[in-house]
mmCIF file of C-alpha atoms in Angstrom:
data_model
loop_
_atom_site.group_PDB
_atom_site.id
_atom_site.type_symbol
_atom_site.label_atom_id
_atom_site.label_comp_id
_atom_site.label_asym_id
_atom_site.label_seq_id
_atom_site.Cartn_x
_atom_site.Cartn_y
_atom_site.Cartn_z
ATOM 1 C CA MET A 1 85.753 105.550 105.702
ATOM 2 C CA ALA A 2 86.259 101.778 107.139
ATOM 3 C CA PHE A 3 87.566 99.509 104.751
ATOM 4 C CA ASP A 4 85.695 96.217 103.996
ATOM 5 C CA SER A 5 87.566 93.652 106.367
ATOM 6 C CA ALA A 6 85.682 90.756 105.120
ATOM 7 C CA LEU A 7 87.147 91.739 101.750
ATOM 8 C CA GLY A 8 90.395 92.013 102.768
ATOM 9 C CA GLN A 9 90.299 88.325 104.915
ATOM 10 C CA ARG A 10 89.303 87.025 101.115
ATOM 11 C CA ILE A 11 92.215 88.686 99.191
ATOM 12 C CA GLY A 12 94.749 89.139 102.065
ATOM 13 C CA GLY A 13 98.048 89.884 100.935
ATOM 14 C CA SER A 14 99.107 92.972 99.998
ATOM 15 C CA TRP A 15 95.417 93.757 100.012
ATOM 16 C CA GLY A 16 95.032 93.462 103.845
ATOM 17 C CA THR A 17 98.082 95.608 104.407
ATOM 18 C CA ILE A 18 97.500 98.481 102.470
ATOM 19 C CA ALA A 19 93.647 98.583 103.518
ATOM 20 C CA THR A 20 94.747 98.363 107.138
ATOM 21 C CA LEU A 21 97.147 101.280 106.830
ATOM 22 C CA ALA A 22 94.474 103.388 105.229
ATOM 23 C CA SER A 23 92.028 102.639 108.288
ATOM 24 C CA VAL A 24 94.440 102.931 110.918
ATOM 25 C CA ASP A 25 96.746 105.577 109.190
ATOM 26 C CA GLY A 26 94.329 107.489 107.021
ATOM 27 C CA THR A 27 92.206 110.659 107.064
ATOM 28 C CA ALA A 28 88.993 109.124 108.171
ATOM 29 C CA THR A 29 90.560 108.357 111.636
ATOM 30 C CA HIS A 30 92.147 112.264 112.598
ATOM 31 C CA PRO A 31 89.934 114.140 114.092
ATOM 32 C CA MET A 32 90.317 117.034 112.152
ATOM 33 C CA PRO A 33 88.760 116.653 108.692
ATOM 34 C CA ARG A 34 86.070 114.910 110.959
ATOM 35 C CA ALA A 35 85.238 117.818 112.771
ATOM 36 C CA LEU A 36 85.143 120.043 109.476
ATOM 37 C CA SER A 37 82.852 117.240 108.200
ATOM 38 C CA GLY A 38 80.187 118.945 110.597
ATOM 39 C CA THR A 39 77.616 121.494 110.632
ATOM 40 C CA THR A 40 79.169 123.505 112.756
ATOM 41 C CA VAL A 41 82.695 124.042 112.056
ATOM 42 C CA ALA A 42 83.931 127.897 111.116
ATOM 43 C CA VAL A 43 83.817 128.615 107.733
ATOM 44 C CA ARG A 44 87.416 129.922 107.952
ATOM 45 C CA ASP A 45 88.352 126.363 109.034
ATOM 46 C CA LEU A 46 86.278 125.004 105.829
ATOM 47 C CA THR A 47 88.455 127.794 103.622
ATOM 48 C CA ASP A 48 91.544 127.242 104.917
ATOM 49 C CA ALA A 49 91.329 123.445 104.720
ATOM 50 C CA VAL A 50 90.140 123.870 100.797
ATOM 51 C CA HIS A 51 93.007 125.791 99.779
ATOM 52 C CA ALA A 52 95.509 123.421 101.725
ATOM 53 C CA LEU A 53 94.012 120.534 99.496
ATOM 54 C CA CYS A 54 94.272 122.309 96.473
ATOM 55 C CA TRP A 55 97.917 123.232 96.826
ATOM 56 C CA LEU A 56 98.999 119.882 97.868
ATOM 57 C CA HIS A 57 96.547 118.241 95.346
ATOM 58 C CA GLY A 58 95.189 120.894 92.299
ATOM 59 C CA ARG A 59 98.094 120.393 90.015
ATOM 60 C CA HIS A 60 99.054 119.144 87.083
ATOM 61 C CA PRO A 61 100.561 116.492 87.105
ATOM 62 C CA GLY A 62 100.411 115.023 90.763
ATOM 63 C CA VAL A 63 100.495 112.263 92.236
ATOM 64 C CA ILE A 64 98.583 109.432 90.154
ATOM 65 C CA ASP A 65 99.847 111.198 86.756
ATOM 66 C CA HIS A 66 103.308 111.443 87.730
ATOM 67 C CA ALA A 67 102.793 107.168 88.821
ATOM 68 C CA ALA A 68 101.133 106.516 85.250
ATOM 69 C CA ALA A 69 103.986 107.710 83.342
ATOM 70 C CA HIS A 70 106.848 106.453 85.880
ATOM 71 C CA SER A 71 105.056 102.791 86.568
ATOM 72 C CA HIS A 72 107.204 99.870 86.260
ATOM 73 C CA GLN A 73 104.668 97.253 86.074
ATOM 74 C CA PRO A 74 102.153 97.287 82.989
ATOM 75 C CA ALA A 75 99.460 95.701 84.768
ATOM 76 C CA ALA A 76 99.099 98.841 86.979
ATOM 77 C CA GLN A 77 98.755 100.761 83.528
ATOM 78 C CA ASP A 78 95.054 100.525 82.865
ATOM 79 C CA TRP A 79 93.825 100.885 86.490
ATOM 80 C CA LEU A 80 96.493 103.989 86.951
ATOM 81 C CA GLU A 81 95.518 105.987 83.521
ATOM 82 C CA SER A 82 91.468 105.475 84.975
ATOM 83 C CA ALA A 83 92.524 106.587 88.230
ATOM 84 C CA ALA A 84 94.373 109.838 86.771
ATOM 85 C CA ALA A 85 91.417 110.665 84.661
ATOM 86 C CA ALA A 86 89.345 110.404 87.371
ATOM 87 C CA PHE A 87 91.581 112.645 89.423
ATOM 88 C CA THR A 88 91.666 115.604 87.086
ATOM 89 C CA GLU A 89 87.402 115.896 87.809
ATOM 90 C CA GLU A 90 88.635 116.051 91.252
ATOM 91 C CA ARG A 91 91.085 118.690 90.754
ATOM 92 C CA THR A 92 88.306 120.474 88.865
ATOM 93 C CA TYR A 93 86.220 120.409 91.622
ATOM 94 C CA LEU A 94 89.036 121.650 94.312
ATOM 95 C CA ALA A 95 89.077 124.623 91.764
ATOM 96 C CA ARG A 96 85.425 124.965 92.159
ATOM 97 C CA LEU A 97 85.352 124.688 95.677
ATOM 98 C CA THR A 98 88.594 126.998 96.358
ATOM 99 C CA ALA A 99 86.954 129.862 93.986
ATOM 100 C CA ALA A 100 84.074 129.370 95.728
ATOM 101 C CA ALA A 101 85.548 129.578 99.284
ATOM 102 C CA GLY A 102 87.090 132.938 99.183
ATOM 103 C CA PRO A 103 90.236 134.514 100.276
ATOM 104 C CA LEU A 104 92.566 132.582 102.626
ATOM 105 C CA PRO A 105 91.580 133.248 106.500
ATOM 106 C CA SER A 106 94.308 135.735 108.357
ATOM 107 C CA THR A 107 96.463 133.181 110.199
ATOM 108 C CA PRO A 108 99.745 133.446 112.295
ATOM 109 C CA GLY A 109 102.656 131.520 110.576
ATOM 110 C CA GLN A 110 101.568 131.906 106.818
ATOM 111 C CA ALA A 111 104.716 131.687 105.502
ATOM 112 C CA GLU A 112 105.646 128.813 107.446
ATOM 113 C CA SER A 113 102.728 127.082 106.444
ATOM 114 C CA GLU A 114 102.903 127.641 102.992
ATOM 115 C CA ALA A 115 106.548 126.185 103.241
ATOM 116 C CA ALA A 116 105.499 123.104 104.927
ATOM 117 C CA VAL A 117 102.724 122.465 102.044
ATOM 118 C CA ALA A 118 105.425 122.948 99.659
ATOM 119 C CA GLY A 119 107.520 120.644 101.381
ATOM 120 C CA GLN A 120 104.912 117.674 101.232
ATOM 121 C CA ARG A 121 104.381 118.474 97.358
ATOM 122 C CA HIS A 122 107.743 117.852 97.221
ATOM 123 C CA ALA A 123 107.778 114.790 99.133
ATOM 124 C CA LEU A 124 104.515 113.595 97.116
ATOM 125 C CA ASP A 125 106.486 114.545 93.702
ATOM 126 C CA MET A 126 109.423 112.154 94.396
ATOM 127 C CA LEU A 127 107.406 109.377 95.708
ATOM 128 C CA ALA A 128 105.473 108.939 92.353
ATOM 129 C CA GLN A 129 107.975 109.112 90.397
ATOM 130 C CA SER A 130 109.757 106.307 92.541
ATOM 131 C CA ASP A 131 112.248 103.997 90.382
ATOM 132 C CA ARG A 132 111.672 101.595 93.399
ATOM 133 C CA THR A 133 108.964 98.964 91.527
ATOM 134 C CA GLY A 134 105.602 99.111 93.269
ATOM 135 C CA CYS A 135 106.371 102.330 95.297
ATOM 136 C CA ALA A 136 104.505 104.674 92.917
ATOM 137 C CA THR A 137 101.677 102.838 92.192
ATOM 138 C CA GLY A 138 101.285 101.735 96.017
ATOM 139 C CA ALA A 139 101.236 105.925 96.640
ATOM 140 C CA ALA A 140 98.727 106.243 94.024
ATOM 141 C CA ILE A 141 96.363 103.565 95.473
ATOM 142 C CA ALA A 142 96.513 104.998 98.719
ATOM 143 C CA LEU A 143 95.763 108.509 97.466
ATOM 144 C CA VAL A 144 92.603 106.859 95.840
ATOM 145 C CA LEU A 145 91.763 104.771 98.841
ATOM 146 C CA ASP A 146 92.261 107.629 101.622
ATOM 147 C CA TRP A 147 90.410 110.434 98.994
ATOM 148 C CA ALA A 148 86.904 108.974 100.062
ATOM 149 C CA ALA A 149 87.587 110.007 103.200
ATOM 150 C CA VAL A 150 88.741 113.374 101.644
ATOM 151 C CA ARG A 151 85.821 113.487 99.743
ATOM 152 C CA VAL A 152 83.446 113.845 103.377
ATOM 153 C CA MET A 153 85.246 116.387 104.220
ATOM 154 C CA LEU A 154 85.062 118.365 100.315
ATOM 155 C CA ASP A 155 81.477 117.280 100.036
ATOM 156 C CA ALA A 156 80.584 119.013 103.049
ATOM 157 C CA ALA A 157 82.622 122.193 102.196
ATOM 158 C CA ALA A 158 80.782 122.204 98.904
ATOM 159 C CA ARG A 159 77.197 122.055 100.579
ATOM 160 C CA ARG A 160 78.406 125.006 102.993
ATOM 161 C CA PHE A 161 79.398 127.237 99.737
ATOM 162 C CA GLY A 162 76.567 126.250 97.534
ATOM 163 C CA VAL A 163 78.485 124.055 95.368
ATOM 164 C CA GLU A 164 77.027 120.515 94.084
ATOM 165 C CA PRO A 165 79.329 117.778 95.317
ATOM 166 C CA PRO A 166 79.823 115.854 91.741
ATOM 167 C CA ALA A 167 80.144 112.046 91.722
ATOM 168 C CA SER A 168 83.421 110.833 91.989
ATOM 169 C CA ASP A 169 84.548 108.174 89.214
ATOM 170 C CA LEU A 170 87.958 107.316 90.827
ATOM 171 C CA PRO A 171 88.353 103.177 91.403
ATOM 172 C CA ASP A 172 86.044 101.237 93.411
ATOM 173 C CA GLU A 173 87.377 99.562 96.469
ATOM 174 C CA MET A 174 86.823 95.555 94.493
ATOM 175 C CA GLU A 175 88.660 96.721 91.772
ATOM 176 C CA THR A 176 91.367 98.599 93.805
ATOM 177 C CA ALA A 177 92.166 94.912 95.769
ATOM 178 C CA SER A 178 92.191 93.033 92.837
ATOM 179 C CA LEU A 179 94.701 95.029 91.124
ATOM 180 C CA VAL A 180 97.004 94.917 94.413
ATOM 181 C CA SER A 181 96.590 91.321 94.683
ATOM 182 C CA ALA A 182 97.863 90.814 91.152
ATOM 183 C CA LEU A 183 100.760 93.343 91.339
ATOM 184 C CA ALA A 184 102.485 92.249 94.497
ATOM 185 C CA GLU A 185 104.622 89.359 92.824
ATOM 186 C CA THR A 186 107.567 89.643 95.032
ATOM 187 C CA PRO A 187 108.101 90.397 98.233
ATOM 188 C CA ALA A 188 110.304 93.501 97.265
ATOM 189 C CA ILE A 189 107.193 94.485 95.670
ATOM 190 C CA GLU A 190 104.804 94.248 98.184
ATOM 191 C CA ARG A 191 107.003 95.872 100.322
ATOM 192 C CA ALA A 192 107.743 99.068 97.897
ATOM 193 C CA MET A 193 104.377 99.377 97.207
ATOM 194 C CA ALA A 194 103.271 99.220 101.059
ATOM 195 C CA PHE A 195 106.130 101.863 101.783
ATOM 196 C CA GLY A 196 104.463 104.325 99.087
ATOM 197 C CA ALA A 197 101.083 103.693 100.182
ATOM 198 C CA GLN A 198 101.971 104.395 103.932
ATOM 199 C CA GLN A 199 104.036 107.823 102.868
ATOM 200 C CA ILE A 200 100.839 108.807 100.811
ATOM 201 C CA LEU A 201 99.339 108.545 104.222
ATOM 202 C CA ALA A 202 101.892 109.989 106.417
ATOM 203 C CA GLN A 203 101.734 113.358 104.384
ATOM 204 C CA HIS A 204 98.055 113.518 104.579
ATOM 205 C CA ARG A 205 97.916 113.591 108.397
ATOM 206 C CA GLY A 206 100.831 115.943 108.311
ATOM 207 C CA LEU A 207 98.220 118.426 106.541
ATOM 208 C CA TRP A 208 95.300 117.849 109.162
ATOM 209 C CA ASP A 209 97.898 118.175 111.615
ATOM 210 C CA LEU A 210 98.992 121.310 109.956
ATOM 211 C CA LEU A 211 95.299 122.768 109.428
ATOM 212 C CA GLU A 212 94.284 121.582 113.016
ATOM 213 C CA ALA A 213 97.680 123.783 114.423
ATOM 214 C CA ARG A 214 96.423 126.824 112.178
ATOM 215 C CA ALA A 215 92.379 126.548 113.185
ATOM 216 C CA SER A 216 93.762 126.691 116.921
ATOM 217 C CA ALA A 217 96.310 129.634 116.288
ATOM 218 C CA ARG A 218 93.335 131.615 114.607
ATOM 219 C CA ASN A 219 91.347 130.664 117.850
ATOM 220 C CA HIS A 220 93.971 132.460 120.044
ATOM 221 C CA GLN A 221 94.444 135.808 117.633
#
């Protein structure tokens, strides 16, 4: 997903920083989800990706739920609660896709992969429960922004597995941009939000790297 550069220029500040991070370091720029969204990708690779995303984001409470419970920014609460409710539907979608995809494909190093995703899940939990004002909110915002690109891959998988992709009710870009602008009251909060966002994107890129390595390992069995 390419974020609206004109919107970033109009609002600027923290939104410009977070939107740039999402555009440069997010899922949309990684080759693996782009490959998985193609029509000729191996079903086993799609299955692996769906399972991994369900491991990372399919449980409750997740990043946005934790952020809503731990945010020190009252102005963010309505957005967080709305996003948390919408992400509940995304988890349901992930569960349906995982069931439709069937069992995990046989892959060398399975135990190490599971440990890596468990470590990522722990890192996300800690990030979303941070006491540093702005960090948890920034993490939740980045997840919502990056999920648009994740959804492209999930919807491609759904079509392959015979599942109808539901509409997403996550907050839109304009609403999120306005929130970011309103929350960045001090440079310290702005930095904390950017840090939370950056760490979410880094964990997602780590997951795509892992999935890319697993696909390569299967191809060389």
